[in-house]
Short mmCIF file of C-alpha atoms and ligand atoms in Angstrom, two decimals:
data_model
loop_
_atom_site.label_atom_id
_atom_site.label_comp_id
_atom_site.label_asym_id
_atom_site.label_seq_id
_atom_site.Cartn_x
_atom_site.Cartn_y
_atom_site.Cartn_z
CA UNK A 293 142.45 107.12 87.21
CA UNK A 294 141.39 104.88 84.29
CA UNK A 295 138.54 102.51 85.13
CA UNK A 296 138.69 98.79 84.32
CA UNK A 297 135.40 97.67 82.74
CA UNK A 298 136.44 94.01 82.55
CA UNK A 299 136.71 93.71 86.35
CA UNK A 300 134.15 93.63 89.13
CA UNK A 301 134.71 93.90 92.89
CA UNK A 302 132.25 92.13 95.20
CA UNK A 303 130.20 94.77 97.00
CA UNK A 304 130.16 92.70 100.19
CA UNK A 305 133.71 91.31 100.53
CA UNK A 306 135.67 93.33 97.93
CA UNK A 307 137.10 90.23 96.18
CA UNK A 308 138.09 91.07 92.64
CA UNK A 309 136.66 89.05 89.75
CA UNK A 310 137.03 89.11 86.00
CA UNK A 311 133.68 89.58 84.26
CA UNK A 312 132.52 86.72 82.07
CA UNK A 313 129.67 86.82 79.54
CA UNK A 314 126.42 85.37 80.91
CA UNK A 315 123.48 83.67 79.25
CA UNK A 316 120.06 85.31 79.57
CA UNK A 317 118.67 84.88 83.09
CA UNK A 318 122.05 83.85 84.56
CA UNK A 319 123.78 85.58 87.45
CA UNK A 320 127.43 85.62 88.57
CA UNK A 321 128.27 85.08 92.22
CA UNK A 322 131.32 85.90 94.31
CA UNK A 323 133.64 82.91 94.79
CA UNK A 324 134.59 84.02 98.27
CA UNK A 325 131.31 85.09 99.93
CA UNK A 326 128.60 84.00 97.49
CA UNK A 327 127.06 87.44 97.03
CA UNK A 328 125.61 88.21 93.62
CA UNK A 329 128.08 90.17 91.47
CA UNK A 330 125.98 90.93 88.41
CA UNK A 331 123.14 89.44 86.43
CA UNK A 332 121.92 89.26 82.87
CA UNK A 333 118.20 89.99 83.10
CA UNK A 334 115.60 87.97 81.23
CA UNK A 335 113.86 91.16 80.17
CA UNK A 336 115.19 93.70 77.66
CA UNK A 337 115.25 97.40 78.52
CA UNK A 338 112.30 97.88 76.13
CA UNK A 339 110.30 95.29 78.05
CA UNK A 340 111.31 96.99 81.31
CA UNK A 341 110.06 100.24 79.82
CA UNK A 342 106.64 98.66 79.23
CA UNK A 343 106.60 97.23 82.76
CA UNK A 344 107.60 100.56 84.31
CA UNK A 345 104.92 102.39 82.36
CA UNK A 346 102.29 99.86 83.46
CA UNK A 347 103.52 100.17 87.05
CA UNK A 348 103.20 103.96 86.89
CA UNK A 349 99.61 103.68 85.64
CA UNK A 350 98.57 101.05 88.22
CA UNK A 351 100.20 103.10 91.01
CA UNK A 352 98.35 106.26 89.98
CA UNK A 353 95.06 104.32 89.83
CA UNK A 354 95.81 102.71 93.21
CA UNK A 355 96.39 106.10 94.78
CA UNK A 356 93.10 107.50 93.46
CA UNK A 357 90.72 104.63 94.34
CA UNK A 358 89.36 103.85 97.82
CA UNK A 359 91.34 101.13 99.60
CA UNK A 360 88.64 99.78 101.90
CA UNK A 361 84.88 100.42 101.98
CA UNK A 362 83.25 99.78 105.32
CA UNK A 363 79.99 100.47 107.10
CA UNK A 364 78.85 100.40 110.73
CA UNK A 365 75.07 100.27 111.27
CA UNK A 366 74.55 101.37 107.70
CA UNK A 367 76.84 104.40 107.90
CA UNK A 368 79.44 104.10 105.16
CA UNK A 369 83.09 105.11 105.27
CA UNK A 370 85.99 104.70 102.86
CA UNK A 371 89.47 106.04 102.47
CA UNK A 372 92.23 106.45 99.93
CA UNK A 373 95.91 106.29 100.87
CA UNK A 374 96.24 110.07 100.69
CA UNK A 375 93.03 110.43 102.72
CA UNK A 376 94.54 108.39 105.54
CA UNK A 377 97.76 110.38 105.43
CA UNK A 378 95.84 113.68 105.62
CA UNK A 379 93.93 112.43 108.66
CA UNK A 380 97.24 111.65 110.37
CA UNK A 381 98.54 115.14 109.52
CA UNK A 382 95.32 116.66 110.92
CA UNK A 383 95.70 114.73 114.15
CA UNK A 384 99.25 115.99 114.50
CA UNK A 385 100.91 112.58 113.99
CA UNK A 386 103.47 114.15 111.69
CA UNK A 387 106.18 111.46 111.93
CA UNK A 388 103.78 108.65 111.09
CA UNK A 389 102.12 110.73 108.36
CA UNK A 390 105.49 111.51 106.75
CA UNK A 391 106.62 107.87 106.98
CA UNK A 392 103.47 106.53 105.34
CA UNK A 393 103.53 109.30 102.73
CA UNK A 394 107.13 108.45 101.82
CA UNK A 395 107.22 104.66 101.95
CA UNK A 396 103.65 104.02 100.76
CA UNK A 397 103.13 106.73 98.16
CA UNK A 398 105.99 109.04 97.14
CA UNK A 399 108.98 106.69 96.96
CA UNK A 400 107.26 103.99 94.85
CA UNK A 401 105.93 106.70 92.47
CA UNK A 402 109.37 108.34 92.26
CA UNK A 403 111.07 104.97 91.78
CA UNK A 404 108.88 104.17 88.77
CA UNK A 405 109.10 107.68 87.29
CA UNK A 406 112.89 107.84 87.59
CA UNK A 407 113.18 104.31 86.21
CA UNK A 408 111.17 105.44 83.15
CA UNK A 409 113.48 108.43 82.72
CA UNK A 410 116.53 106.17 83.05
CA UNK A 411 115.22 103.75 80.41
CA UNK A 412 114.23 106.58 78.05
CA UNK A 413 117.67 108.24 78.02
CA UNK A 414 120.15 105.61 76.80
CA UNK A 415 123.51 107.02 75.71
CA UNK A 416 123.14 110.16 77.87
CA UNK A 417 125.60 109.43 80.74
CA UNK A 418 125.38 112.95 82.18
CA UNK A 419 121.65 112.50 82.64
CA UNK A 420 121.72 108.83 83.57
CA UNK A 421 124.32 109.05 86.35
CA UNK A 422 122.16 111.13 88.73
CA UNK A 423 119.02 109.15 87.78
CA UNK A 424 120.79 105.86 88.48
CA UNK A 425 122.09 107.13 91.83
CA UNK A 426 118.67 108.34 92.89
CA UNK A 427 116.79 105.19 91.85
CA UNK A 428 119.21 102.86 93.61
CA UNK A 429 119.25 105.02 96.76
CA UNK A 430 115.44 105.30 96.86
CA UNK A 431 114.62 101.70 96.13
CA UNK A 432 114.92 100.22 99.66
CA UNK A 433 112.48 102.87 100.96
CA UNK A 434 109.51 102.12 98.72
CA UNK A 435 107.34 99.56 100.55
CA UNK A 436 104.31 98.88 98.37
CA UNK A 437 104.34 95.12 99.07
CA UNK A 438 104.36 95.75 102.84
CA UNK A 439 101.48 98.19 102.39
CA UNK A 440 99.43 95.56 100.53
CA UNK A 441 99.87 93.18 103.45
CA UNK A 442 98.86 96.06 105.77
CA UNK A 443 95.60 96.47 103.84
CA UNK A 444 94.85 92.75 104.22
CA UNK A 445 95.55 92.87 107.97
CA UNK A 446 93.29 95.93 108.32
CA UNK A 447 90.50 94.13 106.47
CA UNK A 448 90.63 91.22 108.90
CA UNK A 449 90.88 93.55 111.89
CA UNK A 450 87.84 95.60 110.82
CA UNK A 451 85.77 92.56 109.84
CA UNK A 452 85.35 91.80 113.56
CA UNK A 453 83.22 94.90 114.13
CA UNK A 454 82.01 96.16 110.76
CA UNK A 455 81.01 95.21 107.24
CA UNK A 456 84.12 95.62 105.07
CA UNK A 457 84.79 95.28 101.36
CA UNK A 458 88.18 95.61 99.69
CA UNK A 459 88.21 98.68 97.44
CA UNK A 460 89.57 98.76 93.91
CA UNK A 461 92.87 100.17 95.17
CA UNK A 462 93.78 96.86 96.81
CA UNK A 463 93.96 95.12 93.42
CA UNK A 464 95.81 98.05 91.84
CA UNK A 465 98.31 98.15 94.72
CA UNK A 466 98.72 94.37 94.53
CA UNK A 467 99.50 94.54 90.81
CA UNK A 468 101.87 97.49 91.40
CA UNK A 469 103.69 95.56 94.11
CA UNK A 470 104.21 92.66 91.70
CA UNK A 471 105.48 94.95 88.92
CA UNK A 472 107.82 96.74 91.35
CA UNK A 473 109.19 93.34 92.36
CA UNK A 474 109.92 92.53 88.70
CA UNK A 475 111.60 95.95 88.35
CA UNK A 476 113.72 95.35 91.46
CA UNK A 477 114.91 92.07 89.98
CA UNK A 478 116.24 93.90 86.92
CA UNK A 479 119.93 94.67 87.46
CA UNK A 480 120.10 98.45 87.12
CA UNK A 481 123.90 98.35 86.96
CA UNK A 482 123.59 96.67 83.58
CA UNK A 483 122.20 99.90 82.13
CA UNK A 484 125.35 101.66 83.34
CA UNK A 485 127.59 98.90 81.93
CA UNK A 486 125.91 99.10 78.55
CA UNK A 487 126.11 102.88 78.50
CA UNK A 488 129.89 102.67 78.27
CA UNK B 1328 146.40 88.22 102.74
CA UNK B 1329 143.64 86.23 101.10
CA UNK B 1330 145.72 84.35 98.54
CA UNK B 1331 142.81 82.59 96.83
CA UNK B 1332 140.61 85.63 96.38
CA UNK B 1333 142.60 88.86 96.31
CA UNK B 1334 140.53 91.94 97.10
CA UNK B 1335 140.36 95.05 94.98
CA UNK B 1336 142.08 96.94 97.81
CA UNK B 1337 145.03 94.52 97.88
CA UNK B 1338 145.50 95.12 94.16
CA UNK B 1339 145.33 98.89 94.53
CA UNK B 1340 141.82 99.20 93.09
CA UNK B 1341 138.43 100.37 94.38
CA UNK B 1342 135.03 99.04 93.32
CA UNK B 1343 132.05 101.44 93.24
CA UNK B 1344 129.41 99.85 95.47
CA UNK B 1345 126.61 101.58 93.58
CA UNK B 1346 127.36 100.90 89.91
CA UNK B 1347 130.12 98.26 90.12
CA UNK B 1348 132.82 100.13 88.20
CA UNK B 1349 136.40 99.25 89.26
CA UNK B 1350 138.71 102.23 89.51
CA UNK B 1351 142.51 102.58 89.96
CA UNK B 1352 143.70 103.69 93.40
CA UNK B 1353 142.32 103.23 96.92
CA UNK B 1354 141.83 106.86 97.94
CA UNK B 1355 138.42 108.41 98.59
CA UNK B 1356 136.80 110.26 95.72
CA UNK B 1357 133.89 110.04 93.33
CA UNK B 1358 133.02 107.30 90.87
CA UNK B 1359 133.81 108.59 87.37
CA UNK B 1360 130.77 106.80 85.97
CA UNK B 1361 127.86 107.26 88.41
CA UNK B 1362 129.39 110.07 90.53
CA UNK B 1363 128.69 108.26 93.85
CA UNK B 1364 131.09 108.78 96.73
CA UNK B 1365 133.85 106.23 96.27
CA UNK B 1366 135.67 104.69 99.20
CA UNK B 1367 137.82 101.58 99.44
CA UNK B 1368 136.67 101.08 103.05
CA UNK B 1369 134.46 103.09 105.39
CA UNK B 1370 135.95 102.52 108.86
CA UNK B 1371 133.76 105.28 110.33
CA UNK B 1372 130.72 103.31 109.16
CA UNK B 1373 131.09 101.24 112.35
CA UNK B 1374 130.83 104.35 114.56
CA UNK B 1375 127.88 105.68 112.58
CA UNK B 1376 126.23 102.26 112.76
CA UNK B 1377 126.65 102.23 116.57
CA UNK B 1378 125.11 105.70 116.88
CA UNK B 1379 122.07 104.65 114.83
CA UNK B 1380 121.71 101.41 116.80
CA UNK B 1381 121.88 103.15 120.19
CA UNK B 1382 119.23 105.66 119.10
CA UNK B 1383 117.04 102.79 117.84
CA UNK B 1384 117.50 100.81 121.08
CA UNK B 1385 116.44 103.83 123.17
CA UNK B 1386 113.35 104.42 121.01
CA UNK B 1387 112.48 100.71 121.12
CA UNK B 1388 111.28 101.22 124.72
CA UNK B 1389 108.59 103.92 124.11
CA UNK B 1390 107.71 102.18 120.82
CA UNK B 1391 106.60 99.15 122.80
CA UNK B 1392 105.27 100.82 125.96
CA UNK B 1393 103.23 103.71 124.50
CA UNK B 1394 99.90 103.06 122.77
CA UNK B 1395 100.10 103.08 118.96
CA UNK B 1396 96.34 103.16 118.48
CA UNK B 1397 93.51 104.78 120.46
CA UNK B 1398 89.93 103.64 119.90
CA UNK B 1399 87.10 105.83 121.22
CA UNK B 1400 83.56 104.46 121.39
CA UNK B 1401 80.47 105.21 123.47
CA UNK B 1402 81.96 103.03 126.18
CA UNK B 1403 85.18 105.00 126.53
CA UNK B 1404 88.66 105.05 125.11
CA UNK B 1405 90.80 101.97 124.63
CA UNK B 1406 94.54 102.43 124.18
CA UNK B 1407 96.41 99.64 122.40
CA UNK B 1408 100.13 99.08 122.51
CA UNK B 1409 101.69 96.80 119.91
CA UNK B 1410 101.57 93.89 122.33
CA UNK B 1411 97.96 94.41 123.42
CA UNK B 1412 96.96 94.64 119.75
CA UNK B 1413 98.60 91.25 119.20
CA UNK B 1414 96.85 89.77 122.25
CA UNK B 1415 93.53 91.06 120.90
CA UNK B 1416 94.09 89.21 117.61
CA UNK B 1417 95.01 86.07 119.56
CA UNK B 1418 91.93 86.31 121.79
CA UNK B 1419 89.52 86.89 118.88
CA UNK B 1420 90.71 83.77 117.09
CA UNK B 1421 92.99 85.33 114.45
CA UNK B 1422 96.01 83.41 115.70
CA UNK B 1423 97.82 83.43 112.37
CA UNK B 1424 97.61 87.23 112.27
CA UNK B 1425 98.73 87.46 115.90
CA UNK B 1426 101.84 85.45 115.05
CA UNK B 1427 102.47 87.55 111.90
CA UNK B 1428 102.25 90.90 113.77
CA UNK B 1429 104.30 89.57 116.66
CA UNK B 1430 107.02 88.52 114.21
CA UNK B 1431 107.22 91.73 112.18
CA UNK B 1432 106.57 94.23 114.99
CA UNK B 1433 108.38 92.76 117.99
CA UNK B 1434 110.67 89.92 116.90
CA UNK B 1435 112.19 91.45 113.74
CA UNK B 1436 113.10 94.88 115.26
CA UNK B 1437 114.63 93.16 118.30
CA UNK B 1438 116.44 90.61 116.14
CA UNK B 1439 117.74 93.43 113.91
CA UNK B 1440 119.05 95.43 116.86
CA UNK B 1441 120.87 92.44 118.34
CA UNK B 1442 122.20 91.13 115.01
CA UNK B 1443 123.47 94.52 113.83
CA UNK B 1444 125.13 95.18 117.19
CA UNK B 1445 126.78 91.76 116.94
CA UNK B 1446 127.87 92.28 113.31
CA UNK B 1447 129.22 95.77 114.00
CA UNK B 1448 131.09 94.55 117.08
CA UNK B 1449 132.53 91.50 115.33
CA UNK B 1450 133.70 93.60 112.35
CA UNK B 1451 136.14 95.22 114.79
CA UNK B 1452 136.73 92.20 117.07
CA UNK B 1453 136.43 89.04 114.95
CA UNK B 1454 135.73 85.94 116.94
CA UNK B 1455 132.84 83.56 117.42
CA UNK B 1456 130.75 82.54 114.44
CA UNK B 1457 132.37 81.95 111.06
CA UNK B 1458 132.38 84.82 108.60
CA UNK B 1459 130.09 82.89 106.26
CA UNK B 1460 127.41 82.64 108.95
CA UNK B 1461 127.80 86.34 109.71
CA UNK B 1462 127.46 87.18 106.00
CA UNK B 1463 124.19 85.22 105.89
CA UNK B 1464 122.94 87.11 108.95
CA UNK B 1465 123.87 90.45 107.31
CA UNK B 1466 121.87 89.58 104.18
CA UNK B 1467 118.88 88.42 106.22
CA UNK B 1468 118.84 91.66 108.24
CA UNK B 1469 118.99 93.71 105.02
CA UNK B 1470 115.96 91.93 103.56
CA UNK B 1471 113.49 91.56 106.44
CA UNK B 1472 113.72 95.00 108.09
CA UNK B 1473 111.16 96.68 105.83
CA UNK B 1474 108.35 94.32 106.93
CA UNK B 1475 108.27 95.98 110.35
CA UNK B 1476 106.46 98.92 108.72
CA UNK B 1477 103.36 96.69 108.52
CA UNK B 1478 101.75 97.90 111.75
CA UNK B 1479 102.34 101.55 110.80
CA UNK B 1480 100.31 101.05 107.62
CA UNK B 1481 97.56 99.29 109.58
CA UNK B 1482 97.34 102.17 112.09
CA UNK B 1483 97.28 104.73 109.27
CA UNK B 1484 94.44 102.91 107.46
CA UNK B 1485 92.41 102.43 110.65
CA UNK B 1486 92.78 106.11 111.53
CA UNK B 1487 91.70 107.09 108.01
CA UNK B 1488 88.68 104.78 107.98
CA UNK B 1489 87.16 104.63 111.44
CA UNK B 1490 85.82 108.13 111.96
CA UNK B 1491 82.21 107.67 113.02
CA UNK B 1492 80.86 110.49 115.15
CA UNK B 1493 79.93 108.63 118.33
CA UNK B 1494 80.04 105.04 117.20
CA UNK B 1495 83.77 104.85 116.92
CA UNK B 1496 86.90 106.87 116.28
CA UNK B 1497 90.38 105.44 115.84
CA UNK B 1498 93.45 107.65 116.18
CA UNK B 1499 97.17 106.96 115.97
CA UNK B 1500 98.80 106.89 119.40
CA UNK B 1501 102.02 108.49 120.67
CA UNK B 1502 103.89 105.17 120.29
CA UNK B 1503 103.61 105.22 116.49
CA UNK B 1504 106.35 107.83 115.98
CA UNK B 1505 109.08 106.08 118.02
CA UNK B 1506 108.09 102.76 116.44
CA UNK B 1507 108.45 104.17 112.92
CA UNK B 1508 111.75 105.73 113.95
CA UNK B 1509 113.07 102.33 115.12
CA UNK B 1510 112.26 100.84 111.71
CA UNK B 1511 113.96 103.69 109.84
CA UNK B 1512 117.02 103.83 112.13
CA UNK B 1513 117.67 100.07 111.95
CA UNK B 1514 117.26 100.15 108.15
CA UNK B 1515 119.74 103.04 108.00
CA UNK B 1516 122.14 101.14 110.26
CA UNK B 1517 122.03 98.08 107.96
CA UNK B 1518 122.67 100.31 104.93
CA UNK B 1519 125.50 102.14 106.73
CA UNK B 1520 127.51 99.11 107.85
CA UNK B 1521 130.33 98.46 105.33
CA UNK B 1522 130.34 94.63 105.03
CA UNK B 1523 133.84 94.69 103.51
CA UNK B 1524 135.16 95.50 107.00
CA UNK B 1525 133.68 92.23 108.30
CA UNK B 1526 135.56 90.26 105.66
CA UNK B 1527 138.84 92.16 106.18
CA UNK B 1528 138.94 91.33 109.87
CA UNK B 1529 137.93 87.70 109.24
CA UNK B 1530 140.89 87.17 106.91
CA UNK B 1531 143.46 86.57 109.65
CA UNK B 1532 141.41 83.66 110.95
CA UNK B 1533 140.85 81.87 107.64
ZN1 ZN C 2196 132.18 88.53 97.92
ZN1 ZN C 2197 129.77 104.16 90.36
#
């Protein structure tokens, strides 16, 4: 079955459209349902590579630094993301521990790592196909931006009964969340289109 | 037949929903470019969506009734459900936060359950709201579901931080697991539903 690279079917309503060239930053939308069909990103793959690399570094830093430093009556306490997850495992809250481990830590790290691999292997369809599938399947499950909001809520909650200071990880996670947002806005399918 | 906008299926083609490649034929198979499972329509996605929604609706009950956080101090143990946690925020003057948590932890999961049940039902029995309104609802549900994880992250951080011998200990409660499961199951349901079925059934009415 020969594929037709000049056509695109809407992923929501299946209407068939002929692809037209877009200017940088433009996106094409379905005439029937309005869903986005494809997009020409503002950023080149090389720029995405730089952003992904930065995101990987900020994520690693964020995972190593303490998230919140607090003290009650002079007794200090602080935790990293992994530290919190290990406490949950210890207490036998395995479902919650696994969920936080996946959505807060593993999936964002995997997303960025696989994205780097995808961007570093142009012209290798056999390698890129599984990478592309994995990145696009994983993407909805990485929730760094939700986690950042969770840190802010925790800070307010704890400030009622203790002295709290945001740890360095908050800033690193915040920056990572922003970079992941930029990466999510980059149309991955374009890499597959250009590989042809 | 949608005369203005013919679908790939009507023209004997199938679009890969992952990578966007359009392929000849409407049989099931694998995308020659990205190797994803290729299917012109997934009618069994409605059944799978129902199964996920029913499981989520059942778990929604313990998620809201069981405590998600247990705080032990010298004065005893306090068990907080999602709702009592929200009421605490409201009572201590953090009304904005109370509204935020109420929205993401109670309103959004409930709204997702009802909306997805409605969308799945109307994909098979089209009547009521116009297809364009339903498409907007589908996109909204896809985007907002993840924010319900907020309270899970808060509980995890509190449990990791507040571990003072006799001045205070916070642990995750038995309600956290069913709550997390509701978030995951409703996200899976939204990803499972094949929106093309909604548009197919709406065609006769347009
Ligand atoms: Zn469409
Ligand atoms: Zn494909």
